[in-house]
Short mmCIF file of C-alpha atoms and ligand atoms in Angstrom, two decimals:
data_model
loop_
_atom_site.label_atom_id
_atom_site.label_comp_id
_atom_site.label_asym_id
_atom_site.label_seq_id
_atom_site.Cartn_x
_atom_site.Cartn_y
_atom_site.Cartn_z
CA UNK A 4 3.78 -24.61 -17.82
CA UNK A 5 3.90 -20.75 -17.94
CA UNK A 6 2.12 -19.19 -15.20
CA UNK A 7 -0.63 -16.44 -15.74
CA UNK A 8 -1.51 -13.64 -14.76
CA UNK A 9 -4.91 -12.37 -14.62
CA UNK A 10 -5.18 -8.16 -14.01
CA UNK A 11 -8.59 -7.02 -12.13
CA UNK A 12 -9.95 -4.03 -13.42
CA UNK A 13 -6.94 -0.79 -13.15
CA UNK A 14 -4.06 -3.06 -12.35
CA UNK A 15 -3.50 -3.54 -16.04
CA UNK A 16 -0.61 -0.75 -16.52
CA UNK A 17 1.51 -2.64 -13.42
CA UNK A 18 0.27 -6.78 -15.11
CA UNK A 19 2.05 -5.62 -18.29
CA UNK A 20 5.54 -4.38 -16.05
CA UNK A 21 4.97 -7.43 -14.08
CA UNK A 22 4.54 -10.73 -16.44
CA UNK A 23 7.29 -10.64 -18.22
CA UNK A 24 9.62 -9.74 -14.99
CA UNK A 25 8.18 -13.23 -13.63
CA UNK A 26 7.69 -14.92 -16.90
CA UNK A 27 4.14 -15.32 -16.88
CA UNK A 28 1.07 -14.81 -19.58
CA UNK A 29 -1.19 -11.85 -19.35
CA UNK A 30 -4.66 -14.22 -19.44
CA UNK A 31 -7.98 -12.93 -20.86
CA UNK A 32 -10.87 -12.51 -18.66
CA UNK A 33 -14.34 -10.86 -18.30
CA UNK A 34 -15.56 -8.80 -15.86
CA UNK A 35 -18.94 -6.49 -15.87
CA UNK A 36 -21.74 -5.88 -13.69
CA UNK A 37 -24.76 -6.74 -14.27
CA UNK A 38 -28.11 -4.12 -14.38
CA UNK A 39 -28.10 -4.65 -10.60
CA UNK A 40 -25.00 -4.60 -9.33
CA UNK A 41 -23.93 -7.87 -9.36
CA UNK A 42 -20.59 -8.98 -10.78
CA UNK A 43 -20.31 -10.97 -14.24
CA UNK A 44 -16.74 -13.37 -14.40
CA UNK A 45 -15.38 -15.11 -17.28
CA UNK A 46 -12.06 -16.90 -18.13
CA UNK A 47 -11.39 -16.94 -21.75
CA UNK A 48 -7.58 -17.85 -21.25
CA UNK A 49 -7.92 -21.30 -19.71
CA UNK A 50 -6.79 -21.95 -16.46
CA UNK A 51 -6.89 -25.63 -16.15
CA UNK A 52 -3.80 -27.27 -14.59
CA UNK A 53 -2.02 -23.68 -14.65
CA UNK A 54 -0.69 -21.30 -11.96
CA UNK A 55 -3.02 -18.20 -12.14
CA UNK A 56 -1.85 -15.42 -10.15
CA UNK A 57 -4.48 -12.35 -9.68
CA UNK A 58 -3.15 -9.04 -9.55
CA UNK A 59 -5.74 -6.39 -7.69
CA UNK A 60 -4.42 -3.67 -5.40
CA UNK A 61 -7.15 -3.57 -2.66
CA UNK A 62 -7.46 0.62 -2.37
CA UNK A 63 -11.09 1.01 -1.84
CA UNK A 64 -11.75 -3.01 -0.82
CA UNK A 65 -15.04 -3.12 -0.66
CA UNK A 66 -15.94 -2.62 -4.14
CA UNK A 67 -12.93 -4.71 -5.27
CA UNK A 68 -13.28 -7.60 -2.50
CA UNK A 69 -16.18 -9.53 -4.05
CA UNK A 70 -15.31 -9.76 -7.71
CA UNK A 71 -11.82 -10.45 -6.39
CA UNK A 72 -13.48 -13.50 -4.02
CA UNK A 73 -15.63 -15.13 -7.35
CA UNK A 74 -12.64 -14.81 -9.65
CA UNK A 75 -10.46 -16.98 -6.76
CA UNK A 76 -13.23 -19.21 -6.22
CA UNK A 77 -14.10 -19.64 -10.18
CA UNK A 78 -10.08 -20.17 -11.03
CA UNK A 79 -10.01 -23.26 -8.41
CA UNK A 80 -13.41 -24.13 -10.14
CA UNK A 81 -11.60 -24.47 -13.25
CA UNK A 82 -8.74 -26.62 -11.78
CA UNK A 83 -6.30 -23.90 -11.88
CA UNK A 84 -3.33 -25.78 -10.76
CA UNK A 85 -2.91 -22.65 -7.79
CA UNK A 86 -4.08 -19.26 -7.35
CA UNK A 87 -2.09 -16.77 -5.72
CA UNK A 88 -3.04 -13.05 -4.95
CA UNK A 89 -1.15 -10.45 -5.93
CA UNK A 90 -2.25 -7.25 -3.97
CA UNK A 91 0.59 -4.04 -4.49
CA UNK A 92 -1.46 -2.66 -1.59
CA UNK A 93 -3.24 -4.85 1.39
CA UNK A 94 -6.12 -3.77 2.76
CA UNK A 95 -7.65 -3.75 6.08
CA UNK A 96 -4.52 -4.03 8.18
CA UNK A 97 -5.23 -1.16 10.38
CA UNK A 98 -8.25 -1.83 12.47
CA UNK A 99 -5.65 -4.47 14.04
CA UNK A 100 -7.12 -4.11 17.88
CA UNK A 101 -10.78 -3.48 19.43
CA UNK A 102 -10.39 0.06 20.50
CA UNK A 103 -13.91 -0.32 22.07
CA UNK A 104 -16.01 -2.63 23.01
CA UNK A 105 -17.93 -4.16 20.24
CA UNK A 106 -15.78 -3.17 17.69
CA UNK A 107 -14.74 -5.71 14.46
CA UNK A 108 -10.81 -6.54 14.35
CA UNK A 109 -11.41 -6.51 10.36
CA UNK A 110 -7.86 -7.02 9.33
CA UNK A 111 -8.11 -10.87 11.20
CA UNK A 112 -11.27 -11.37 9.58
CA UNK A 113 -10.27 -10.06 6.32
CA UNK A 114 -6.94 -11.83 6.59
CA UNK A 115 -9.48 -15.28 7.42
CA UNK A 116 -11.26 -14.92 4.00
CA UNK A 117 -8.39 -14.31 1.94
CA UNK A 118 -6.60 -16.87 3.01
CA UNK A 119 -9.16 -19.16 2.56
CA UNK A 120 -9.41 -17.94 -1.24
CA UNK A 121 -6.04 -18.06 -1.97
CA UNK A 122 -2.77 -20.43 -1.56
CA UNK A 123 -0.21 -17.13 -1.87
CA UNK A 124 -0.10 -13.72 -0.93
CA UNK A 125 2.09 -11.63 -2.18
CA UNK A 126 2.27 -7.68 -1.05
CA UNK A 127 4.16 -4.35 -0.48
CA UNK A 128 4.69 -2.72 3.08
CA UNK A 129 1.72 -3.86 4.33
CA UNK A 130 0.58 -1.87 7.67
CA UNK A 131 2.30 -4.13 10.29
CA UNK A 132 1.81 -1.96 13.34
CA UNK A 133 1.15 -4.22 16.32
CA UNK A 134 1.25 -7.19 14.56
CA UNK A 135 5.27 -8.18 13.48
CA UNK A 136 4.38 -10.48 10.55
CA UNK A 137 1.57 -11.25 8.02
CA UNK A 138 1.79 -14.74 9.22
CA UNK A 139 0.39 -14.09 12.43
CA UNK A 140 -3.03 -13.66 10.84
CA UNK A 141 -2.62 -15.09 7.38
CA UNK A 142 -2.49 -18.95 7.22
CA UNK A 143 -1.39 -19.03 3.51
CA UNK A 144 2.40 -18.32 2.58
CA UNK A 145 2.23 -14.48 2.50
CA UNK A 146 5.59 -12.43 1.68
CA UNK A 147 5.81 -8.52 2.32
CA UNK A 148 8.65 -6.58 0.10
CA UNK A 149 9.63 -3.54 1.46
CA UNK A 150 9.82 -0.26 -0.70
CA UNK A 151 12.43 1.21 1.51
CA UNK A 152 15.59 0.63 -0.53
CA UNK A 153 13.60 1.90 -3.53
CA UNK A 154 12.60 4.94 -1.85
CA UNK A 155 16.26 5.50 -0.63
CA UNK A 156 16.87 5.38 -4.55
CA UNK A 157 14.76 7.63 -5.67
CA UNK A 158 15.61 10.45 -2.70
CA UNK A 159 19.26 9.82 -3.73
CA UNK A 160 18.99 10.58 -7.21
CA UNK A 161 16.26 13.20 -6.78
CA UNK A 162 17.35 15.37 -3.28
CA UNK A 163 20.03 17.30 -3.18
CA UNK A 164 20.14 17.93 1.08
CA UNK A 165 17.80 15.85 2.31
CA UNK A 166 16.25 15.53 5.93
CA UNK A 167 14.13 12.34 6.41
CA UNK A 168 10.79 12.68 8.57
CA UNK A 169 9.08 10.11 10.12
CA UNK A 170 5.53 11.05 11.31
CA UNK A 171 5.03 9.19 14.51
CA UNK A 172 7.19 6.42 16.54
CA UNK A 173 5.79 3.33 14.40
CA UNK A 174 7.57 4.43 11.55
CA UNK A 175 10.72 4.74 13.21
CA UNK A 176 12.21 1.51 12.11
CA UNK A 177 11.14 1.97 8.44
CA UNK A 178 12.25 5.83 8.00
CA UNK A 179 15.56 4.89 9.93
CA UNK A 180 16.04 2.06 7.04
CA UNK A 181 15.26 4.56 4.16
CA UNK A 182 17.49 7.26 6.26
CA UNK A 183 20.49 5.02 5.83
CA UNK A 184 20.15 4.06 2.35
CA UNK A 185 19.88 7.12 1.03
CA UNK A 186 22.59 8.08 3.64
CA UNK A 187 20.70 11.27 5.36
CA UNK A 188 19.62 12.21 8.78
CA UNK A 189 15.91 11.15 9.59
CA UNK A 190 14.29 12.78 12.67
CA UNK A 191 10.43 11.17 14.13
CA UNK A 192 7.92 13.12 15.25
CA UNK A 193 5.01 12.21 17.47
CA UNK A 194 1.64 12.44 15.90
CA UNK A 195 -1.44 11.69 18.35
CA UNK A 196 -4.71 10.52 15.86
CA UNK A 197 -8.03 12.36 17.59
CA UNK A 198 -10.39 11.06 14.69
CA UNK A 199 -10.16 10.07 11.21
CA UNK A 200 -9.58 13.57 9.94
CA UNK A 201 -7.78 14.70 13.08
CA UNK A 202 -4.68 14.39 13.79
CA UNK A 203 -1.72 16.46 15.73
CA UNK A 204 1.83 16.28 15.00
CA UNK A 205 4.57 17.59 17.46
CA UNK A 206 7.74 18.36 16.44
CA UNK A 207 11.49 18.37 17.95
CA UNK A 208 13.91 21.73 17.83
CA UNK A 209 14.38 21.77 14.29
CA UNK A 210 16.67 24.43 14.02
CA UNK A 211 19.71 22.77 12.75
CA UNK A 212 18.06 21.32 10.20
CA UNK A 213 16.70 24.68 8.39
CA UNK A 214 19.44 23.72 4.91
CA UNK A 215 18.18 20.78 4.51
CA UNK A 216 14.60 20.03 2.30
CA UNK A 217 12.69 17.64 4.35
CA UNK A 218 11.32 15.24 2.67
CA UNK A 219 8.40 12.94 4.94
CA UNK A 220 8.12 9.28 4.60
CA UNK A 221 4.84 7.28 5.43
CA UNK A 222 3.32 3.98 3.88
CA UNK A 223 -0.13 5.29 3.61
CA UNK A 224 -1.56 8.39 2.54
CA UNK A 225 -5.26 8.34 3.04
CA UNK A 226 -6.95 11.44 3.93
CA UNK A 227 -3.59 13.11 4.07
CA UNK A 228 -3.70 14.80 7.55
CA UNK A 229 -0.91 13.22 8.58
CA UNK A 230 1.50 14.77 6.01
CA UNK A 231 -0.51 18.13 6.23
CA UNK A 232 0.02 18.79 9.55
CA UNK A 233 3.33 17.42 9.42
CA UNK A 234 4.55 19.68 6.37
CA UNK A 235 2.18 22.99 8.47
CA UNK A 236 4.70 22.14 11.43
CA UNK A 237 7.94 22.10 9.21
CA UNK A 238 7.14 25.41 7.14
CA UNK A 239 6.79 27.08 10.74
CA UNK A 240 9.86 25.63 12.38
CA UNK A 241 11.11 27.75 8.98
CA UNK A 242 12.11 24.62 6.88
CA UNK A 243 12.40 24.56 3.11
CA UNK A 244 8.91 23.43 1.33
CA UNK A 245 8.36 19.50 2.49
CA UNK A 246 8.96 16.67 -0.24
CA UNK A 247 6.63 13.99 0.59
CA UNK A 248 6.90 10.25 -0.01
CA UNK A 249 4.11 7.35 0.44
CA UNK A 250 4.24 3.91 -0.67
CA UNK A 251 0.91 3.71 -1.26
CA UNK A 252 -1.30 6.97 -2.20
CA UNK A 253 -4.96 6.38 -1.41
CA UNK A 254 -5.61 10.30 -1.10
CA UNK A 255 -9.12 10.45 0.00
CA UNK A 256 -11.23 12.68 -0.96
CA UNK A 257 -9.20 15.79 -1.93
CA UNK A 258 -6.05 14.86 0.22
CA UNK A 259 -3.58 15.40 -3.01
CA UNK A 260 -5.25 19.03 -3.46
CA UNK A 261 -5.02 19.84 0.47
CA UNK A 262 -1.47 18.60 0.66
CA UNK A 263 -0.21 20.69 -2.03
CA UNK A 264 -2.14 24.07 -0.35
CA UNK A 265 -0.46 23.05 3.30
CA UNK A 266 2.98 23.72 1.06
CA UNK A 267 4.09 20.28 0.21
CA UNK A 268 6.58 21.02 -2.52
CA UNK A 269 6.04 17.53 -4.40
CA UNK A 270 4.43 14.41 -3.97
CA UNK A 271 5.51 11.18 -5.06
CA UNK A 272 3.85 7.62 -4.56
CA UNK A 273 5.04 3.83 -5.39
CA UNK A 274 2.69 2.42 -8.61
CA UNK A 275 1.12 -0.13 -5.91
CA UNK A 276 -1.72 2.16 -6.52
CA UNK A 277 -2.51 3.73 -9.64
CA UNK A 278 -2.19 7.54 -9.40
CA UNK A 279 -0.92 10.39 -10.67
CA UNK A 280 1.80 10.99 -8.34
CA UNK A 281 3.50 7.40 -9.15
CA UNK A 282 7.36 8.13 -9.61
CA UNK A 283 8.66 5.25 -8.03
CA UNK A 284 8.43 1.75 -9.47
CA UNK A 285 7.89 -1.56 -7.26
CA UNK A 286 7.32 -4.06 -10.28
CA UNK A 287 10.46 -5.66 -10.11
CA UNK A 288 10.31 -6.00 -6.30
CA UNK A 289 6.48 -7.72 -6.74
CA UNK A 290 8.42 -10.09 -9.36
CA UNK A 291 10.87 -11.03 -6.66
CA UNK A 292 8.43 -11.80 -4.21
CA UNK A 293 5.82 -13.72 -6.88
CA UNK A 294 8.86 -16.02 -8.57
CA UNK A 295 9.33 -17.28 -4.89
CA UNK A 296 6.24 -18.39 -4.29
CA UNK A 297 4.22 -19.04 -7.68
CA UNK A 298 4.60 -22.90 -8.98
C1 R5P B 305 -0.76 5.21 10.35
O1 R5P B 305 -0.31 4.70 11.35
C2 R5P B 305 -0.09 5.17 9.01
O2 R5P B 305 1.26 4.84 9.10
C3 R5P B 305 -0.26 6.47 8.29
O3 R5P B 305 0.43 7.48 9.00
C4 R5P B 305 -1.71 6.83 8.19
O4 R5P B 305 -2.44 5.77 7.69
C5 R5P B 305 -1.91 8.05 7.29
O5 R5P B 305 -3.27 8.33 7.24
P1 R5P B 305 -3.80 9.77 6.88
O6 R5P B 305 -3.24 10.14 5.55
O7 R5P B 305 -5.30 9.62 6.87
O8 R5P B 305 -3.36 10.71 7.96
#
């Protein structure tokens, strides 16, 4: 039977790219809050005996989370034959470690309740830092697709001389990969985090690289610091205006705005989160990963 494919609230531009790339039906539902907060959830496509795959990129989780949780639950309710998750962007995969004493490890507990939700998961470059696989906290059959060929694409057809940057040694691997494809030199820097809005980026001797338009790679940008002090450090080493690439563009508060001021020449995001700087398209890549897992 033809699987569906329910969109949460803003993830209806990437559910229409996405069903017919995996052959499923967009399915009707309801969703409103009630006078006090509380979530309202109604299927009016039938789910009974079906594969029902939910499609909610998890920027800002903890409004999303809930509704997301009651339409899981209410789709296995309805003897929805399985119910995969869809989520472009994963949250809660950085607080991976207790730092201090007392504190929560939220991506395993996050991980816990998802999994317990859902049989699939299905995401995009999913912060993997010092964890190596999904697996190791998620007991369903989670995939992660990686944007980096894409990326490589889009600086090939886009960059005349590029320079890749990765921001700190993590990222080494993944900036390397994108390097390759799009067959440019990548250098890494090493960034040391102070706070959440604090952060200090060193660089190498960048002198040979002064023809060449950098262009920085990251998977997240949240509040942005991170590519700000990144592109500060480039524009004094006397490099051309930074281009700068994230998978997934959270900007916090007015990142985007205090980006472009630190002299970030352009901006450009994957659509696993809805945003004006989307200019590079993952849809198909989400189809690969959901046809090998939905039923
Ligand atoms: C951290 O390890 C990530 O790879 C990103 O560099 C980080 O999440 C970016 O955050 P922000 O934009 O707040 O500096």
């Amino acid at each position: 039977m033809t699987p569906l494919l329910f969109a949460l609230p803003g993830n209806e531009r990437l559910a229409a790219l996405l069903a017919p790339a995996i052959g499923a039906e967009i399915g009707k539902v309801v969703m409103r809050r009630f006078p006090d907060g509380e979530t309202y959830w109604r299927y009016d496509t039938p789910v009974a005996g079906r594969s029902a795959a939910l499609l909610c990129t998890l920027d800002r989780p903890d409004e999303k989370a809930l509704p997301l949780l009651f339409a899981a639950a209410a789709a296995r309710d309805l003897k929805a034959a399985q119910v995969g998750l869809i989520a472009p962007y994963l949250a809660y995969m950085r607080q991976d470690h207790r730092f201090q004493p007392g504190e929560a490890i939220t991506s395993s507990y996050f991980a816990k309740i998802v999994s317990a939700h859902f049989d699939w998961l299905v995401t995009v470059d999913p912060h993997l830092h010092r964890r190596g696989a999904l697996d190791e906290i998620y007991s369903v059959p989670a995939r992660a697709l990686h944007a980096a060929p894409l990326i490589a694409q889009w600086i090939g057809d886009n960059i005349g001389k590029p320079l890749l940057v990765g921001p700190d040694r993590e990222s080494e691997q993944w900036v390397a990969a994108v390097a390759r494809g799009a067959g440019a030199p990548h250098i890494v820097l090493r960034k040391q985090r102070r706070g959440d809005r604090e952060v200090e980026v060193s660089v190498p001797e960048l002198a040979q690289w002064r023809d060449r338009t950098p262009v920085l790679v990251d998977d997240i940008i949240s509040t942005g610091q991170t590519m700000i002090e990144t592109v500060k450090q480039l524009k004094r080493a006397g490099l051309p205006p930074a281009v700068c690439i994230g998978v997934h563009g959270i900007f916090a508060g007015n990142a985007l705005e205090e980006l472009t001021q630190a002299g970030a020449v352009r901006v450009v995001t994957a659509n696993t989160i809805s945003h004006s700087s989307n200019g590079i398209d993952i849809s198909g890549l989400l189809a690969d990963g959901v046809r090998a897992l939905i039923a």
